[in-house]
mmCIF file of C-alpha atoms in Angstrom:
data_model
loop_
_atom_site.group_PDB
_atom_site.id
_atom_site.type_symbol
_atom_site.label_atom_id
_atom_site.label_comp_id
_atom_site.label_asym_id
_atom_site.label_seq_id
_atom_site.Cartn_x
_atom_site.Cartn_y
_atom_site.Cartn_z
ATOM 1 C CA UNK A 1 10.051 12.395 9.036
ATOM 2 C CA UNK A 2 7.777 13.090 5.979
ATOM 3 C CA UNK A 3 4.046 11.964 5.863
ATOM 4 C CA UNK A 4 4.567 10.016 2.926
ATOM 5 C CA UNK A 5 7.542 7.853 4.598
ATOM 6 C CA UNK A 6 5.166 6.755 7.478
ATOM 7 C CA UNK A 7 2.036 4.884 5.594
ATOM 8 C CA UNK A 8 0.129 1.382 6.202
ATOM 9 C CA UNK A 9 -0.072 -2.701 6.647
ATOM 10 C CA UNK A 10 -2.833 -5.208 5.988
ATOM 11 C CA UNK A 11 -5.173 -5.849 8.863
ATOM 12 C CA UNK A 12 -8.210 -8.228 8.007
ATOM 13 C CA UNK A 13 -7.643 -11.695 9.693
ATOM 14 C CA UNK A 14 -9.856 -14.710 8.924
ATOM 15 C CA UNK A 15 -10.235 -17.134 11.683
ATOM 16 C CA UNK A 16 -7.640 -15.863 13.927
ATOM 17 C CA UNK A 17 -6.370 -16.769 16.804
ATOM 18 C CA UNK A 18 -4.155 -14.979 19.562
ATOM 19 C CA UNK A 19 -1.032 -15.366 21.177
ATOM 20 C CA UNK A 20 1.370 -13.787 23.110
ATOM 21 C CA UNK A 21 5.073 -13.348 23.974
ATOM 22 C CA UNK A 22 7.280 -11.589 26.118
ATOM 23 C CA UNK A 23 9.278 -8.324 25.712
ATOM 24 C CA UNK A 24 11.289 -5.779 27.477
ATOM 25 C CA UNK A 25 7.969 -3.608 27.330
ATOM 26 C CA UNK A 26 5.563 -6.118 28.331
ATOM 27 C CA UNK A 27 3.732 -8.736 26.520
ATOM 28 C CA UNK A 28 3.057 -7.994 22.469
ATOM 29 C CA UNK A 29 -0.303 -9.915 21.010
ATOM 30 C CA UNK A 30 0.341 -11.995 17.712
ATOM 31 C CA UNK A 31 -2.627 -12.444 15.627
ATOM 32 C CA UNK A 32 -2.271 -15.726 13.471
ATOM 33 C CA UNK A 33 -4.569 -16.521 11.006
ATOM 34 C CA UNK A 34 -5.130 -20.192 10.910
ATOM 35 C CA UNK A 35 -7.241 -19.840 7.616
ATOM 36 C CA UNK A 36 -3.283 -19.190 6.405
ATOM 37 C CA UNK A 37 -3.620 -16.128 5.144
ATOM 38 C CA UNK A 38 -1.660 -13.632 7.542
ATOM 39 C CA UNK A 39 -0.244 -12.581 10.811
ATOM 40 C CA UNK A 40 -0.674 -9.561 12.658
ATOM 41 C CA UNK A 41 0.769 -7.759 15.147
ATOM 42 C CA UNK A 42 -1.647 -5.904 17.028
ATOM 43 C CA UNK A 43 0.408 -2.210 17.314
ATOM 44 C CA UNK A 44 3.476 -1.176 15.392
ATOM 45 C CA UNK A 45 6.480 -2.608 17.145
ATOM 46 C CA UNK A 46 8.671 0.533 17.798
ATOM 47 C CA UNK A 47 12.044 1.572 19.554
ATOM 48 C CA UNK A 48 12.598 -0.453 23.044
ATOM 49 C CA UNK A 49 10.855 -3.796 21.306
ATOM 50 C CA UNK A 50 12.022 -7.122 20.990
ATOM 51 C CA UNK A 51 11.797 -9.073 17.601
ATOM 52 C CA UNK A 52 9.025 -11.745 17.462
ATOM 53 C CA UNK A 53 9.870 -14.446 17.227
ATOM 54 C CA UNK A 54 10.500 -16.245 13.329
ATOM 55 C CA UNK A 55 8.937 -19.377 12.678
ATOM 56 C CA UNK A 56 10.431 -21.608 10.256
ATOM 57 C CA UNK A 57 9.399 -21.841 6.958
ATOM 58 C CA UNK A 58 6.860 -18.755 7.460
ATOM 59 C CA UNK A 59 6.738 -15.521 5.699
ATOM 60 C CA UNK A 60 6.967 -12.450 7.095
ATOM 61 C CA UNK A 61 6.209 -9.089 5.762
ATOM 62 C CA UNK A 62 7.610 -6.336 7.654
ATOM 63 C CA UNK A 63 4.551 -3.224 7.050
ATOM 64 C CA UNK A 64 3.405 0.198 8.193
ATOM 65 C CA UNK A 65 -0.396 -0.066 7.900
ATOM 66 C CA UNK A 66 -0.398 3.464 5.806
ATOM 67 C CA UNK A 67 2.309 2.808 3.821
ATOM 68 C CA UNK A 68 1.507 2.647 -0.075
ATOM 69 C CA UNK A 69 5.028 0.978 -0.532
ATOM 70 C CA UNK A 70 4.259 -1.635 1.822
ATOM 71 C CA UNK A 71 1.406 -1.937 0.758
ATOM 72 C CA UNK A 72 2.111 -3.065 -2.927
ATOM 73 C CA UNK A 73 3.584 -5.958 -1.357
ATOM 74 C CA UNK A 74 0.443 -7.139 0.696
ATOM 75 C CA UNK A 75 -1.405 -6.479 -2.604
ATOM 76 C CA UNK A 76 0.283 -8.980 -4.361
ATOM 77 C CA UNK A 77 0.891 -11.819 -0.763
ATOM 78 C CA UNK A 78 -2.980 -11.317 -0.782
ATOM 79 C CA UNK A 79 -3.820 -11.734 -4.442
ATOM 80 C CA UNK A 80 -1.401 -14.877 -4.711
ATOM 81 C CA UNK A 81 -3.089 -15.912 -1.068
ATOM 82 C CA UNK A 82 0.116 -16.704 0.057
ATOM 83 C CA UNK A 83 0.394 -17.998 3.946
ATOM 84 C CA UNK A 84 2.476 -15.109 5.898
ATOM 85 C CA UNK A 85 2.550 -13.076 8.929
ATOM 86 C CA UNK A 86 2.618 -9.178 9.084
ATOM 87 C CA UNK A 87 4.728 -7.363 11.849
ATOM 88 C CA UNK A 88 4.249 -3.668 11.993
ATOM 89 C CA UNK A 89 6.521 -1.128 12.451
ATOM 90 C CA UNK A 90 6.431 2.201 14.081
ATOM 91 C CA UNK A 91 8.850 4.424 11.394
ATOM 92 C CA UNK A 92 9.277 7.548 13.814
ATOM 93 C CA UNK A 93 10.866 5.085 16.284
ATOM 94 C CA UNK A 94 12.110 2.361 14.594
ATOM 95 C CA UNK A 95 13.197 -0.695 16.989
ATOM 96 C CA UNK A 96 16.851 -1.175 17.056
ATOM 97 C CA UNK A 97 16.613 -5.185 15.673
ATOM 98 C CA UNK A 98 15.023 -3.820 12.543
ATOM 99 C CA UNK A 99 17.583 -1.207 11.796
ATOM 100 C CA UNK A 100 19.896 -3.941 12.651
ATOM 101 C CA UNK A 101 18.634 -6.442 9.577
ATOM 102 C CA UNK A 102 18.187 -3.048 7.598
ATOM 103 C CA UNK A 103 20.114 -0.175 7.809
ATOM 104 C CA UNK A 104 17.959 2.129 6.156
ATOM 105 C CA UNK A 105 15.066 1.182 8.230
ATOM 106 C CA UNK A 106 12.558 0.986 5.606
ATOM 107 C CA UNK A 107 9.235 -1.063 4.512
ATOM 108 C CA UNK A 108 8.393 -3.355 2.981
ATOM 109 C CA UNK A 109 10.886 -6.202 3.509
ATOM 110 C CA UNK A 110 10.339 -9.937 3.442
ATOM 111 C CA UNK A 111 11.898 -12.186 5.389
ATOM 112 C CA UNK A 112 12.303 -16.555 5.181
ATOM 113 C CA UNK A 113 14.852 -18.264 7.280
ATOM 114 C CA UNK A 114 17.856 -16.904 6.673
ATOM 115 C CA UNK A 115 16.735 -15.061 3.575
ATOM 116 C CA UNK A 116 16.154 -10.873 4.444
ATOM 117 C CA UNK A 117 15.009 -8.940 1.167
ATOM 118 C CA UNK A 118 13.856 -5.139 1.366
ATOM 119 C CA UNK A 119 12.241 -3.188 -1.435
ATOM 120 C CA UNK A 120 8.407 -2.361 -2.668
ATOM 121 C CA UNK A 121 9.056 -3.795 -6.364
ATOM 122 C CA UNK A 122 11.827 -5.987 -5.141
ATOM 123 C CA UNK A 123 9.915 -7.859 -3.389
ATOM 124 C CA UNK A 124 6.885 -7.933 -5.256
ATOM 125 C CA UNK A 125 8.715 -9.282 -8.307
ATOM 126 C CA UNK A 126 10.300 -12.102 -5.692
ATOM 127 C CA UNK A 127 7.080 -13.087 -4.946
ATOM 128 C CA UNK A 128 5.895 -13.687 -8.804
ATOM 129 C CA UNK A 129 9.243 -15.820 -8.986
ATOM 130 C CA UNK A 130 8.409 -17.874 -5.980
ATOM 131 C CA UNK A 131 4.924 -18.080 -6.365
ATOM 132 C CA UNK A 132 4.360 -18.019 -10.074
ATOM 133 C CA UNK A 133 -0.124 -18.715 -9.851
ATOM 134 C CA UNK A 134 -1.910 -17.069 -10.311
ATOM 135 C CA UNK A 135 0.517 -14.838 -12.411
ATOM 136 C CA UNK A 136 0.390 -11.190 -12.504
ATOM 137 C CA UNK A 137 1.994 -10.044 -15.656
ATOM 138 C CA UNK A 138 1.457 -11.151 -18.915
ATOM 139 C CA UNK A 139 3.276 -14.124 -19.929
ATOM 140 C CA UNK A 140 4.374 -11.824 -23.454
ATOM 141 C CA UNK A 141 7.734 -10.481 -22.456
ATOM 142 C CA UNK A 142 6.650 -7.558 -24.374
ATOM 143 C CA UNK A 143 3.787 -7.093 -22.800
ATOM 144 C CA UNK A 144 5.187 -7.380 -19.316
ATOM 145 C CA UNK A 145 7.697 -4.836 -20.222
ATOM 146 C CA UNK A 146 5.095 -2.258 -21.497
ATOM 147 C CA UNK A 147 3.704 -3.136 -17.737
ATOM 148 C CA UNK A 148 7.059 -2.212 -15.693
ATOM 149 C CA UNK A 149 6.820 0.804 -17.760
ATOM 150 C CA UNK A 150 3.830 2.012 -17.128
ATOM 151 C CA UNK A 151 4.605 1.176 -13.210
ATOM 152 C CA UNK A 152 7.841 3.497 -13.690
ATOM 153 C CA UNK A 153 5.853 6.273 -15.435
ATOM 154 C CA UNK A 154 3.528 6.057 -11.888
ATOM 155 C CA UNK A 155 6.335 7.909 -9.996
ATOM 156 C CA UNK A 156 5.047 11.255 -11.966
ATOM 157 C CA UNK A 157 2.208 10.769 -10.571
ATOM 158 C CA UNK A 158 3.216 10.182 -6.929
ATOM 159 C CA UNK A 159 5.549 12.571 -6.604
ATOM 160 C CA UNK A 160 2.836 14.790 -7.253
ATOM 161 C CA UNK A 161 0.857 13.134 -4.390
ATOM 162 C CA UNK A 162 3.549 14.076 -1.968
ATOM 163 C CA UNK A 163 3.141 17.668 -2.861
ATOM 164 C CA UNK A 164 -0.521 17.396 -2.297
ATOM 165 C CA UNK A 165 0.301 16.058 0.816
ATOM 166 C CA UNK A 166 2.714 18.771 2.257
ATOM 167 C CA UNK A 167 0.196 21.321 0.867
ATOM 168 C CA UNK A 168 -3.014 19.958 2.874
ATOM 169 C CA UNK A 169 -4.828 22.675 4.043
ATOM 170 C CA UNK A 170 -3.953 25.050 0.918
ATOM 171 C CA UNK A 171 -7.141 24.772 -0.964
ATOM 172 C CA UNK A 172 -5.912 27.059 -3.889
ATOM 173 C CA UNK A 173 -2.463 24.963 -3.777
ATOM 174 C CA UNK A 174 -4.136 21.270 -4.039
ATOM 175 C CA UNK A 175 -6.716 22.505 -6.246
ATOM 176 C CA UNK A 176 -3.221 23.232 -8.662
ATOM 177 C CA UNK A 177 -2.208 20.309 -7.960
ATOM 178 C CA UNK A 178 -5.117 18.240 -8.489
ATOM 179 C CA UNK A 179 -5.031 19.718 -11.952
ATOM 180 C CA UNK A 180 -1.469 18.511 -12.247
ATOM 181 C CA UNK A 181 -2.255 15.024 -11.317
ATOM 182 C CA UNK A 182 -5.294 14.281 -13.337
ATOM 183 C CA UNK A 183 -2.449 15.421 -16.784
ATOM 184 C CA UNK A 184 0.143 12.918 -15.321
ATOM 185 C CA UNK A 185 -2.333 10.595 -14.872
ATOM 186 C CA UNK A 186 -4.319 10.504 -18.210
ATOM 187 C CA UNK A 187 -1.539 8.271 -20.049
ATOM 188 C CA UNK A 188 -3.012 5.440 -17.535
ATOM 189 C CA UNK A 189 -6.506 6.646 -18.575
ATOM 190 C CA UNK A 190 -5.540 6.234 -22.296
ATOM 191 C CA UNK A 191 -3.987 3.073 -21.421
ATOM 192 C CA UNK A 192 -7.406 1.723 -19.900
ATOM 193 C CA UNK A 193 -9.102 2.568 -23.070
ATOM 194 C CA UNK A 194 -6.516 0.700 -25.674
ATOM 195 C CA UNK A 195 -6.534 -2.736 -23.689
ATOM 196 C CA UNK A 196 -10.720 -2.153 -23.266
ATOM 197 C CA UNK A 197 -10.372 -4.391 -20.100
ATOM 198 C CA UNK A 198 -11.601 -3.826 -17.091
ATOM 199 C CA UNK A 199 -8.275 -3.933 -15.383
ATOM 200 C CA UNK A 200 -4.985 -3.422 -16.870
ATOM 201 C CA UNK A 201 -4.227 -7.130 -16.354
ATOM 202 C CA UNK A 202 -7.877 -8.310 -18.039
ATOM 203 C CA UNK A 203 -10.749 -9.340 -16.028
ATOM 204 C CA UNK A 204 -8.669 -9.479 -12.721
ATOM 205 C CA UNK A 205 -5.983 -7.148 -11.375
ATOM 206 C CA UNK A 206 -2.315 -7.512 -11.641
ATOM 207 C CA UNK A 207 0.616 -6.438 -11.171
ATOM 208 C CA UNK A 208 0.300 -2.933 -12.450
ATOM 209 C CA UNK A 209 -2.827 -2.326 -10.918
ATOM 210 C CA UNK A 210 -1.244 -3.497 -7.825
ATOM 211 C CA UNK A 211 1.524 -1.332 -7.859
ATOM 212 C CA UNK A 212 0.195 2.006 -8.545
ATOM 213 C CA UNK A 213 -3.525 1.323 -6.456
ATOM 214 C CA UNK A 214 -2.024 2.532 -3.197
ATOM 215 C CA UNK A 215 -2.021 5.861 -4.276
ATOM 216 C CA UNK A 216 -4.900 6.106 -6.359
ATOM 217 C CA UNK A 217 -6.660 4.484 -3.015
ATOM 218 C CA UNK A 218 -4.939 7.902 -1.189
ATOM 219 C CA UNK A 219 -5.953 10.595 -4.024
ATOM 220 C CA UNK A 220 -9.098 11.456 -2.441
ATOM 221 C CA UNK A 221 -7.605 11.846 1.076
ATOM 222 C CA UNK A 222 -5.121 13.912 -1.111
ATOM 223 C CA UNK A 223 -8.056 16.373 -2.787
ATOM 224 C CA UNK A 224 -10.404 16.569 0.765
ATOM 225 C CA UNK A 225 -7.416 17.833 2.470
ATOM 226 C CA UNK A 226 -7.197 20.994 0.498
ATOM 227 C CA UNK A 227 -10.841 21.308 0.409
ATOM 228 C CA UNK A 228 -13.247 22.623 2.968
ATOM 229 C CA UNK A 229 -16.408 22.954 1.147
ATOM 230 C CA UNK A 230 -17.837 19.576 1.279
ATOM 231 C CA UNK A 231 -19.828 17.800 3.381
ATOM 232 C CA UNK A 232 -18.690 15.167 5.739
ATOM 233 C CA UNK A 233 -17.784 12.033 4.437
ATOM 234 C CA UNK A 234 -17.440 13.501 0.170
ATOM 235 C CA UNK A 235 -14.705 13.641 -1.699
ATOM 236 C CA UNK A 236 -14.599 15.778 -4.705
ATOM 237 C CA UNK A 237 -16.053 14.265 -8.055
ATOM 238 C CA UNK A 238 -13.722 13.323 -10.607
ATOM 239 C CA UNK A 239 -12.992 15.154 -13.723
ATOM 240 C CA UNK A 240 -14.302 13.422 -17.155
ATOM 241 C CA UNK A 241 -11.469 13.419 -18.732
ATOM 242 C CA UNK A 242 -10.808 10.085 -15.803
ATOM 243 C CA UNK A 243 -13.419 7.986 -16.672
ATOM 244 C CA UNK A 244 -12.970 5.055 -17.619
ATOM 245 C CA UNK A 245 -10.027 5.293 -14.367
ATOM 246 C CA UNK A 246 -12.826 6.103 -12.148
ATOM 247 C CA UNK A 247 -14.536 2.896 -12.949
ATOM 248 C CA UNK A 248 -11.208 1.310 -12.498
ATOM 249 C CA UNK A 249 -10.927 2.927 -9.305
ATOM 250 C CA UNK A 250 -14.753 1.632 -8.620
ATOM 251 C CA UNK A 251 -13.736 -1.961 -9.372
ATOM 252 C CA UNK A 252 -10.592 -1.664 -7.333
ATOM 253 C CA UNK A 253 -12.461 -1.472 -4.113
ATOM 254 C CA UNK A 254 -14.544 -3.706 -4.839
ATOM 255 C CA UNK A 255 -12.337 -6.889 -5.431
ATOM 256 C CA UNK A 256 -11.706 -8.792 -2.632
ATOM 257 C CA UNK A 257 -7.797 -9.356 -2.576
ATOM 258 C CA UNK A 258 -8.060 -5.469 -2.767
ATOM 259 C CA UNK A 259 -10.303 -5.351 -0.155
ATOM 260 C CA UNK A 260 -8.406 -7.216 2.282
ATOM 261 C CA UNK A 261 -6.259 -4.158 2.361
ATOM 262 C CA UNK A 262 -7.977 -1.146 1.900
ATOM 263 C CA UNK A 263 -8.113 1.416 4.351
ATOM 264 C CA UNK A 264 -11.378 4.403 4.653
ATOM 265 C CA UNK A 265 -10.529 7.613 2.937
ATOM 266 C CA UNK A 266 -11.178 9.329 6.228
ATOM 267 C CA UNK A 267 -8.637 6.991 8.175
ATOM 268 C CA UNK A 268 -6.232 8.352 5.364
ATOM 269 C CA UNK A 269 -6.855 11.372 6.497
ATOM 270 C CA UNK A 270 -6.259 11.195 9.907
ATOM 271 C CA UNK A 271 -3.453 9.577 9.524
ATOM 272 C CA UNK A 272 -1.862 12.637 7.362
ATOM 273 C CA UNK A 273 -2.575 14.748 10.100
ATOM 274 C CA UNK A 274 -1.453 13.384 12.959
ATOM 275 C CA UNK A 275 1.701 12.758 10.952
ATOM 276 C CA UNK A 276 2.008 16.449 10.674
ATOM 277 C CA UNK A 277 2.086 16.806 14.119
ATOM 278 C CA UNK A 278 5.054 14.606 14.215
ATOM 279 C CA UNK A 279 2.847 12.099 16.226
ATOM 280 C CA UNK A 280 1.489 9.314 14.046
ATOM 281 C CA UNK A 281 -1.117 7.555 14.635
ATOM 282 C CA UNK A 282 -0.369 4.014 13.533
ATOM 283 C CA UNK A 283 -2.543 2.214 15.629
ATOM 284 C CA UNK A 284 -6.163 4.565 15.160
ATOM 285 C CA UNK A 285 -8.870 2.370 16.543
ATOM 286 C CA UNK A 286 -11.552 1.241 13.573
ATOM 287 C CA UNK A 287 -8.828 0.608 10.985
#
């Protein structure tokens, strides 16, 4: 399995409590956050596992912690500050009652009751629906379509991210690229400048900057990869011809709902490379 079908799932828990239940592999913690915000479970359920339990009426959001699909969806449960609990799921060996509710296997995927839906951008636009405030595209229907097609025109852009990613340790090959991904990405840096707001949704982020911040939080993990000249802990600068999407990038990590998911650059990178070893390392202590 590819590194870039493995990735992520929100871990910061305010006022939390634990539980526990049994399984056919021993007892699996719960984290519940009784501030509302989300539950946890504290390793990636895999192959052999039993399905926790569903309370009714409660969210769930079924995550990798690396995945950037998955994590669009936390994005937008955390910016709405929705009340749901995360399960995590280990992708290499998926548990049997997942594949069961979805063939494919894949994350994200919320679940309600009876109600199972699957999907990065599926799911995200469910959640708008349900919970409409605050909302997170423009209420223009012009303007919201301009939004969905600037999200589409991402997939340039991360499709050049997976190359970067089966190329780690090719300095001459990321460096190539790099180069390719800063011209894919400079319609989003002309985009920046034309709505002269400090995100693409105005003073707050929304849904486009939700949708296509999962990568740009990966890019330098992308870039270090490839280069072995730095010191520990740098990532290579970005080009000026970026920006004004560097500052975006700047005030990205700084918001909180944004912060509530973000994971270290060098956690990325670990990640990628255990995944290359085709043994993942989902549950990395410090993340």
């Amino acid at each position: 399995m590819g590194v870039w079908n493995q990735m992520r799932g929100c871990r910061r828990v305010l006022n939390s409590s634990t539980v526990m239940f049994a399984g056919n592999k021993g007892f699996i913690s719960i984290r519940w956050s009784t501030a509302g915000y989300s539950m946890d479970t504290a390793k990636h359920l895999g192959s052999g596992s039993e399905c926790p339990p569903l309370k009714p009426g409660t969210l769930r959001v079924y995550s990798m912690r690396f995945c950037p699909y998955a994590e669009r969806t936390r994005l937008v449960l955390a910016a709405k500050h929705i009340p749901h609990e995360v399960v995590n799921l280990d992708l290499k060996q998926k548990p049997e009652w997942y594949v069961a509710k979805h063939a494919v296997g894949k994350v994200p995927a919320l679940e309600l009751d009876n109600h199972f839906v699957p999907e990065s951008l599926v799911t995200c636009d469910l959640l708008e629906q349900l919970y409409p405030e605050p909302a997170l595209y423009p209420a223009d229907p012009w303007a919201k379509a301009r939004d969905q097609f600037m999200v589409e025109q991402f997939n340039a852009v991360s499709g050049t991210m997976y190359q970067m990613y089966r190329a780690s340790g090719d300095a001459e090959k990321i460096k190539e690229l790099s180069d390719t991904f800063n011209k894919k990405i400079q319609p989003f840096e002309e985009e920046l400048i034309r709505r002269g707001t400090p995100f693409y949704h105005g003073d707050r982020p929304g849904m486009l900057d939700l949708m296509i911040w999962p990568w740009m939080e990966r890019f330098p993990a992308a870039r270090k990869l490839g280069v072995t000249t730095l010191p520990e802990g740098e990532v290579p600068p970005p080009p000026p011809s970026i920006k004004n999407l560097h500052e975006w990038v700047m005030r990205m990590t700084q918001h909180p709902d944004v912060k509530k998911c973000l994971i270290a650059t060098e956690h990325h990178m670990k990640f990628i490379m255990s995944s290359k070893t085709g043994k993942p390392d989902y549950d990395m202590e410090g993340v």
